[in-house]
Structure formats: C-alpha cells, structure tokens
Amino acid sequence: MEMRFSYADGMWRSSLLRVIGTLLFVIVLCHEVFPRQALAEGGITIAVPQISYQVALHSQSNLDKLVVRDPYSEVLRSLSAPPLVSAVQEGDGSAPRIEGLSFVKSLSSDPEKNLTELVIREEIFFSNGSELKARDVAFSLERCSDSHVASGEAANESEDALNRREKIIKQVHVVGDARLQIEGDTVGVFRLLAACPVYERSSGQVFGKELGSSNFYIGLGPFQIDIIRPEIRVGLRKVKDAWTNVSRHSVLQFVDEVEVRAMPDARRALTALRFGSVDLVFTEDSEVRNVAILDETLATGECRGHGVIYRKGLRLECGDVKWVARLRYVG
C-alpha cells in the first residue's frame, strides 16, 4: 500500500520538532542559569560553592538533627544544628554568609580551605557586665570540641567517633576583639557553633548548666508547661533578615520535639536568647521586654495570650495550634 504525506503533515511535524527543541533549550537554560536547589517539605537549602545542600529536620534522642545531603553525590552527613540555618550567596560568588546565631554579626566560610571567619556583634554582654569578645567564643569552641557538649551524651560513643569529633576544629585564631578565624571542617564548625553555649573565658562557670548543650530550648522564665503533647508541631518561619535586609525564602520548618529549659529568672533567659542557646522566651517581665525591644536582633509578641521574646528572622506559628496541652503563668 502506498502511503502519501501531504504538505500539511510536513508542516505539522516541523512545528512539533520546533516546540520540542524550544522546550529542551529552556530546560538546559534553567539548569545552567538558575541555582540548583533541593527544597523538600519542611526543608531549606544552604548554598555553598558548587554544591547545594538539602536540609531536613529529624528528631533523635531529644536533639534536633540537621541532615545535610549533597543531592548530586547522595552523601549523607548528620549534625546537630539550630532548627533554622540560612545562607545567602555573596554577589561575587564566594562562600555563603550564615545567619541565625544572635551573637554573630557575620560568618563567612571557604569550604575548600576549611576556613571559617566569624565577627561578633557589638554590645553583647555577659550577666556580670563583661562584653562578649572573640576570645570568649574561641574558648567555648575549644571547650566544646574536647567535650560531650557538641554531640550530647557521648558515653556510648566509640573511640574512633570521639577522635573524629575532636578533629573537627584544627585551630582557632583570635584576630581581634570581635573577629576570629576557625580552621576545620566547615559543616563541623557550624555544628559546634550551633550546639555550644558561650562562656566567658575568664569565668567559664558563670552560666553553668543554665545554657545547656542543646540548641532548641524554650526559656520559660516564670512560666510552666504542664504537659507537652507527643505530636508537638512548632512552626518556625525564616522571614526577612533583621540586619542585612535581604529577603529569604519563606519556608515553614517544623520540629517534632521541643526541649524545654526552665530559667531561674527572665534576665538569664534573655541572656541565653541573645547567645542563641534559647530560641524563644515566655515572660511577662516588662523590664526585660523593654530591653528586648531595643535589641535589633530580637522581637516581641504573644503566644496563646502570653508574652514571648524571640530572635528576629524566626516566626512562631502559634495561633490556634494546640502544641501544648496547657500553658500557665506561675510567677
């Protein structure tokens, strides 16, 4: 049987090929021009040179876990970190600047050189009136790298695991009162910064247990949570950055467990909040709230009718979400 093709058939096939070619061109263009991201439900992306890390939250042994995955090599790494860590790529394509620690003014990292530089914010004080200096942070990092603070209870860890943790930081250089450089695995350094309480170098016992070793505490001040539901869902949303005015992806993050740390007073809770060991403080102390209002890194609000102070850039999705069975004022 002889098959004949009309001129219209040829035009149709030609148009189809042009459409397919255009789609392929657009796909290739998007892949090359737009940054590669691996956003998942409840996750954010940390961009570093040549690699995009997918971040997802998991709960294990009462510590929030940050799972960092290179989506192109499928390499898994797990580390303790704050519920929200964000990064913005510098305009010149250099290493990202990490935000999220209330005492940090800026933090830049060069993963290829395993070098991280940290600048401390001005006018951050310990409870005894001493101003926070770079040497205090260096002291705390060195203390954490040689202790169980960075990874929680390590009694059951193998000797190899302990040795690996101790090698996270090779050396810390204090460049000035507000600047220090950290040599070591970049992701490991972020882990220590997230997990370590900050101590005054000359009197490391000042805070003692008050700042703890975890990274997602709610400082209760004079409040008391009677019952915490097993299915707790606390939503934190990264919004506009407080001190660089750079808009971020507004990605809702949830954590399944919240550790609650009672503070002896609202002032101590505020100090912990400023140092990043506590993410949110319940308090009706008007003096403390007035201090928080003047702090450019903190914000005030209400949750279930109670006053709260929290770090700017994080928003508590409270509303009608019954994430605690009962919250009452006891002071």
Short mmCIF file of C-alpha atoms in Angstrom, two decimals:
data_model
loop_
_atom_site.label_atom_id
_atom_site.label_comp_id
_atom_site.label_asym_id
_atom_site.label_seq_id
_atom_site.Cartn_x
_atom_site.Cartn_y
_atom_site.Cartn_z
CA MET A 1 0.00 0.00 0.00
CA GLU A 2 1.47 3.34 -0.96
CA MET A 3 1.46 5.94 1.83
CA ARG A 4 1.26 9.56 0.90
CA PHE A 5 2.05 12.54 3.12
CA SER A 6 0.51 15.88 2.44
CA TYR A 7 2.17 19.27 2.76
CA ALA A 8 0.08 19.88 5.91
CA ASP A 9 1.53 16.73 7.52
CA GLY A 10 5.04 18.01 6.92
CA MET A 11 4.23 21.40 8.42
CA TRP A 12 2.71 19.73 11.49
CA ARG A 13 5.80 17.57 12.05
CA SER A 14 8.06 20.60 11.55
CA SER A 15 6.10 22.63 14.12
CA LEU A 16 6.23 19.76 16.63
CA LEU A 17 10.00 19.46 16.27
CA ARG A 18 10.40 23.21 16.82
CA VAL A 19 8.31 23.04 20.00
CA ILE A 20 10.34 20.09 21.34
CA GLY A 21 13.58 21.88 20.52
CA THR A 22 12.42 25.04 22.30
CA LEU A 23 11.45 23.08 25.43
CA LEU A 24 14.84 21.36 25.53
CA PHE A 25 16.59 24.72 25.20
CA VAL A 26 14.56 26.21 28.08
CA ILE A 27 15.31 23.19 30.30
CA VAL A 28 19.06 23.47 29.65
CA LEU A 29 18.97 27.24 30.18
CA CYS A 30 17.19 26.93 33.53
CA HIS A 31 19.63 24.28 34.69
CA GLU A 32 22.62 26.49 33.91
CA VAL A 33 21.29 29.92 34.89
CA PHE A 34 19.22 29.32 38.00
CA PRO A 35 20.85 27.99 41.18
CA ARG A 36 20.30 24.32 41.82
CA GLN A 37 18.14 23.77 44.87
CA ALA A 38 16.79 20.73 46.62
CA LEU A 39 13.95 22.12 48.68
CA ALA A 40 11.86 19.46 50.36
CA GLU A 41 8.80 19.78 52.52
CA GLY A 42 9.98 21.23 55.82
CA GLY A 43 13.46 21.92 54.44
CA ILE A 44 15.66 24.79 53.33
CA THR A 45 18.71 24.88 51.13
CA ILE A 46 22.19 26.00 52.15
CA ALA A 47 24.15 27.08 49.09
CA VAL A 48 27.93 26.67 49.10
CA PRO A 49 30.33 26.89 46.14
CA GLN A 50 29.49 24.22 43.57
CA ILE A 51 27.12 22.37 45.91
CA SER A 52 23.57 22.82 47.17
CA TYR A 53 22.86 21.12 50.48
CA GLN A 54 19.35 19.94 51.27
CA VAL A 55 18.40 20.48 54.88
CA ALA A 56 15.74 18.47 56.68
CA LEU A 57 14.91 18.23 60.37
CA HIS A 58 14.74 14.99 62.28
CA SER A 59 14.34 14.29 65.97
CA GLN A 60 16.56 11.81 67.76
CA SER A 61 17.34 11.46 71.45
CA ASN A 62 15.70 14.82 72.20
CA LEU A 63 18.11 16.64 69.89
CA ASP A 64 17.07 18.17 66.61
CA LYS A 65 19.18 16.73 63.82
CA LEU A 66 20.11 18.54 60.67
CA VAL A 67 20.68 16.14 57.79
CA VAL A 68 22.85 17.65 55.09
CA ARG A 69 22.70 15.92 51.72
CA ASP A 70 24.65 16.66 48.58
CA PRO A 71 21.88 15.94 46.03
CA TYR A 72 24.42 15.13 43.33
CA SER A 73 26.60 12.59 45.13
CA GLU A 74 23.99 11.35 47.65
CA VAL A 75 26.48 11.72 50.50
CA LEU A 76 24.73 11.86 53.86
CA ARG A 77 26.05 13.71 56.87
CA SER A 78 24.24 14.29 60.16
CA LEU A 79 24.99 17.03 62.64
CA SER A 80 23.42 18.99 65.46
CA ALA A 81 22.36 22.47 64.41
CA PRO A 82 19.73 25.12 65.06
CA PRO A 83 16.28 24.43 63.62
CA LEU A 84 16.87 27.14 61.06
CA VAL A 85 20.19 27.99 59.50
CA SER A 86 20.12 30.13 56.39
CA ALA A 87 22.73 31.23 53.91
CA VAL A 88 22.87 33.84 51.20
CA GLN A 89 25.34 33.60 48.34
CA GLU A 90 27.63 36.63 48.08
CA GLY A 91 27.35 38.67 44.90
CA ASP A 92 30.84 37.73 43.75
CA GLY A 93 30.10 34.01 44.03
CA SER A 94 32.26 33.49 47.11
CA ALA A 95 31.32 31.41 50.14
CA PRO A 96 27.89 31.99 51.74
CA ARG A 97 27.28 34.08 54.82
CA ILE A 98 25.47 32.12 57.51
CA GLU A 99 22.89 33.83 59.71
CA GLY A 100 20.96 32.51 62.68
CA LEU A 101 23.16 32.96 65.77
CA SER A 102 22.10 36.02 67.74
CA PHE A 103 25.65 36.94 68.84
CA VAL A 104 27.06 36.69 65.30
CA LYS A 105 27.31 39.81 63.14
CA SER A 106 28.62 37.90 60.13
CA LEU A 107 30.01 34.47 59.39
CA SER A 108 31.75 33.54 56.15
CA SER A 109 33.18 30.19 55.16
CA ASP A 110 35.54 28.84 52.50
CA PRO A 111 34.82 25.08 52.37
CA GLU A 112 37.73 24.43 50.03
CA LYS A 113 40.22 25.87 52.53
CA ASN A 114 38.27 24.61 55.57
CA LEU A 115 38.38 28.15 56.95
CA THR A 116 35.53 29.97 58.70
CA GLU A 117 35.66 33.61 59.82
CA LEU A 118 33.28 34.93 62.44
CA VAL A 119 32.60 38.52 63.53
CA ILE A 120 30.93 39.18 66.90
CA ARG A 121 28.13 41.71 67.28
CA GLU A 122 28.84 44.79 69.38
CA GLU A 123 27.31 45.39 72.80
CA ILE A 124 26.59 41.81 73.76
CA PHE A 125 27.25 41.38 77.47
CA PHE A 126 27.54 38.58 79.99
CA SER A 127 25.36 38.77 83.09
CA ASN A 128 28.31 40.17 85.09
CA GLY A 129 28.61 43.13 82.71
CA SER A 130 31.62 41.90 80.72
CA GLU A 131 31.30 42.37 76.96
CA LEU A 132 31.43 39.29 74.76
CA LYS A 133 34.76 39.07 72.91
CA ALA A 134 36.11 36.80 70.20
CA ARG A 135 38.38 35.14 72.77
CA ASP A 136 35.27 34.01 74.70
CA VAL A 137 33.83 32.31 71.62
CA ALA A 138 37.23 30.74 70.88
CA PHE A 139 37.40 29.42 74.45
CA SER A 140 33.90 27.95 74.15
CA LEU A 141 34.59 26.28 70.80
CA GLU A 142 37.79 24.70 72.06
CA ARG A 143 35.98 23.54 75.20
CA CYS A 144 33.17 22.03 73.15
CA SER A 145 35.46 20.27 70.70
CA ASP A 146 37.07 18.39 73.59
CA SER A 147 33.88 17.57 75.48
CA HIS A 148 30.48 15.97 75.06
CA VAL A 149 28.71 19.30 74.65
CA ALA A 150 28.72 19.34 70.86
CA SER A 151 27.07 15.98 70.36
CA GLY A 152 25.09 15.40 73.52
CA GLU A 153 25.80 12.41 75.72
CA ALA A 154 28.79 10.59 74.28
CA ALA A 155 29.24 7.88 76.88
CA ASN A 156 28.44 5.14 74.39
CA GLU A 157 30.49 6.53 71.52
CA SER A 158 33.34 4.53 70.14
CA GLU A 159 36.92 5.74 70.44
CA ASP A 160 37.00 6.39 66.68
CA ALA A 161 33.89 8.57 66.91
CA LEU A 162 35.41 10.58 69.75
CA ASN A 163 38.64 11.06 67.81
CA ARG A 164 36.72 12.24 64.76
CA ARG A 165 34.82 14.81 66.81
CA GLU A 166 37.98 16.16 68.40
CA LYS A 167 39.44 16.79 64.95
CA ILE A 168 36.53 18.97 63.81
CA ILE A 169 38.44 22.12 64.79
CA LYS A 170 42.14 22.15 63.99
CA GLN A 171 42.89 25.63 65.28
CA VAL A 172 41.19 28.87 66.32
CA HIS A 173 42.86 32.22 65.64
CA VAL A 174 41.65 35.29 67.58
CA VAL A 175 42.27 38.14 65.13
CA GLY A 176 40.84 40.92 67.30
CA ASP A 177 38.25 41.64 69.97
CA ALA A 178 35.40 40.92 67.58
CA ARG A 179 36.89 38.63 64.93
CA LEU A 180 38.19 35.07 64.89
CA GLN A 181 39.15 32.52 62.26
CA ILE A 182 38.44 28.81 62.67
CA GLU A 183 40.34 26.09 60.83
CA GLY A 184 38.40 22.87 60.45
CA ASP A 185 35.65 21.01 58.63
CA THR A 186 33.11 23.67 57.61
CA VAL A 187 29.98 21.68 58.44
CA GLY A 188 31.53 20.52 61.71
CA VAL A 189 32.32 24.11 62.67
CA PHE A 190 28.69 25.10 62.03
CA ARG A 191 27.66 22.20 64.26
CA LEU A 192 29.82 23.40 67.12
CA LEU A 193 28.66 27.00 66.74
CA ALA A 194 25.07 25.80 66.93
CA ALA A 195 25.50 23.45 69.87
CA CYS A 196 27.99 25.25 72.12
CA PRO A 197 26.91 27.59 74.90
CA VAL A 198 29.11 30.69 75.04
CA TYR A 199 31.17 31.09 78.20
CA GLU A 200 33.21 34.00 79.47
CA ARG A 201 36.83 32.94 79.05
CA SER A 202 37.93 34.24 82.46
CA SER A 203 35.00 32.71 84.32
CA GLY A 204 33.53 29.84 82.32
CA GLN A 205 31.42 28.78 85.25
CA VAL A 206 29.21 31.91 85.09
CA PHE A 207 26.38 30.23 83.21
CA GLY A 208 26.99 26.64 84.22
CA LYS A 209 24.01 24.46 83.39
CA GLU A 210 21.79 27.41 82.53
CA LEU A 211 22.77 27.48 78.86
CA GLY A 212 22.96 23.72 78.46
CA SER A 213 24.21 21.99 75.33
CA SER A 214 21.14 21.69 73.14
CA ASN A 215 20.19 24.21 70.50
CA PHE A 216 16.41 24.45 70.61
CA TYR A 217 15.41 25.39 74.12
CA ILE A 218 12.38 27.43 75.03
CA GLY A 219 13.33 29.53 78.04
CA LEU A 220 10.30 29.52 80.27
CA GLY A 221 11.26 32.26 82.68
CA PRO A 222 8.41 32.23 85.21
CA PHE A 223 6.19 30.07 83.00
CA GLN A 224 5.48 26.40 83.33
CA ILE A 225 4.36 23.94 80.70
CA ASP A 226 2.49 21.15 82.45
CA ILE A 227 2.05 18.68 79.62
CA ILE A 228 3.73 18.50 76.24
CA ARG A 229 1.81 16.58 73.61
CA PRO A 230 3.72 13.78 71.86
CA GLU A 231 2.72 15.19 68.47
CA ILE A 232 4.09 18.68 69.11
CA ARG A 233 4.31 20.74 65.94
CA VAL A 234 6.08 24.05 66.42
CA GLY A 235 6.43 26.03 63.21
CA LEU A 236 9.28 28.47 62.70
CA ARG A 237 9.42 30.52 59.53
CA LYS A 238 12.55 32.24 58.24
CA VAL A 239 11.49 35.68 57.08
CA LYS A 240 13.27 38.93 56.22
CA ASP A 241 16.75 39.06 57.70
CA ALA A 242 16.90 41.51 60.58
CA TRP A 243 20.24 43.15 59.92
CA THR A 244 21.07 42.68 56.22
CA ASN A 245 17.56 43.37 54.86
CA VAL A 246 17.92 40.51 52.42
CA SER A 247 14.72 38.62 51.67
CA ARG A 248 14.85 34.87 52.19
CA HIS A 249 12.69 32.02 51.00
CA SER A 250 9.82 31.85 53.46
CA VAL A 251 9.96 28.13 54.12
CA LEU A 252 7.99 26.73 57.03
CA GLN A 253 10.00 24.43 59.26
CA PHE A 254 8.52 22.05 61.81
CA VAL A 255 10.18 20.19 64.63
CA ASP A 256 8.59 17.16 66.25
CA GLU A 257 10.09 17.64 69.70
CA VAL A 258 10.88 20.72 71.72
CA GLU A 259 13.20 20.66 74.69
CA VAL A 260 12.09 22.94 77.49
CA ARG A 261 14.68 24.55 79.75
CA ALA A 262 13.48 26.40 82.84
CA MET A 263 15.48 29.55 83.61
CA PRO A 264 15.86 30.94 87.14
CA ASP A 265 14.77 34.41 86.01
CA ALA A 266 13.75 36.35 82.93
CA ARG A 267 17.08 38.19 82.69
CA ARG A 268 19.02 34.95 82.48
CA ALA A 269 16.59 33.68 79.85
CA LEU A 270 17.12 36.88 77.84
CA THR A 271 20.90 36.39 78.01
CA ALA A 272 20.53 32.84 76.75
CA LEU A 273 18.28 34.10 73.96
CA ARG A 274 20.89 36.63 72.86
CA PHE A 275 23.60 33.96 72.81
CA GLY A 276 21.48 31.63 70.70
CA SER A 277 21.09 28.82 73.24
CA VAL A 278 17.40 29.63 73.56
CA ASP A 279 15.16 30.43 70.60
CA LEU A 280 12.09 31.71 72.40
CA VAL A 281 11.35 33.03 75.89
CA PHE A 282 7.99 33.28 77.64
CA THR A 283 7.98 36.25 80.01
CA GLU A 284 5.70 38.98 81.36
CA ASP A 285 8.65 40.89 82.86
CA SER A 286 8.10 44.41 81.49
CA GLU A 287 11.70 45.50 82.13
CA VAL A 288 13.11 42.55 80.19
CA ARG A 289 10.62 43.08 77.37
CA ASN A 290 11.66 46.74 77.13
CA VAL A 291 15.30 45.67 76.84
CA ALA A 292 14.35 43.20 74.11
CA ILE A 293 12.51 45.90 72.16
CA LEU A 294 15.76 47.90 71.93
CA ASP A 295 17.72 44.86 70.68
CA GLU A 296 17.74 44.87 66.87
CA THR A 297 18.11 41.08 66.72
CA LEU A 298 15.08 40.33 68.93
CA ALA A 299 11.34 40.66 68.50
CA THR A 300 8.43 40.53 70.94
CA GLY A 301 4.95 39.14 70.54
CA GLU A 302 2.30 36.88 72.04
CA CYS A 303 1.61 33.16 72.01
CA ARG A 304 -1.64 31.79 73.37
CA GLY A 305 -2.14 35.12 75.14
CA HIS A 306 1.29 35.09 76.80
CA GLY A 307 4.18 37.43 76.08
CA VAL A 308 7.14 36.00 74.16
CA ILE A 309 10.56 37.22 73.03
CA TYR A 310 12.29 35.52 70.12
CA ARG A 311 15.06 36.01 67.60
CA LYS A 312 14.18 38.13 64.56
CA GLY A 313 14.05 36.09 61.40
CA LEU A 314 12.12 33.34 63.19
CA ARG A 315 8.36 33.48 63.49
CA LEU A 316 6.48 31.24 65.86
CA GLU A 317 3.40 29.85 64.14
CA CYS A 318 1.36 29.83 67.31
CA GLY A 319 -2.24 30.92 66.72
CA ASP A 320 -4.72 28.16 67.48
CA VAL A 321 -2.18 25.35 67.13
CA LYS A 322 -2.54 23.30 70.31
CA TRP A 323 1.12 22.38 70.60
CA VAL A 324 0.97 22.31 74.38
CA ALA A 325 -1.81 20.89 76.46
CA ARG A 326 -1.68 23.74 78.94
CA LEU A 327 0.44 26.81 79.47
CA ARG A 328 0.10 28.75 82.68
CA TYR A 329 1.84 31.56 84.48
CA VAL A 330 3.34 30.53 87.80
CA GLY A 331 5.38 33.57 88.83
#
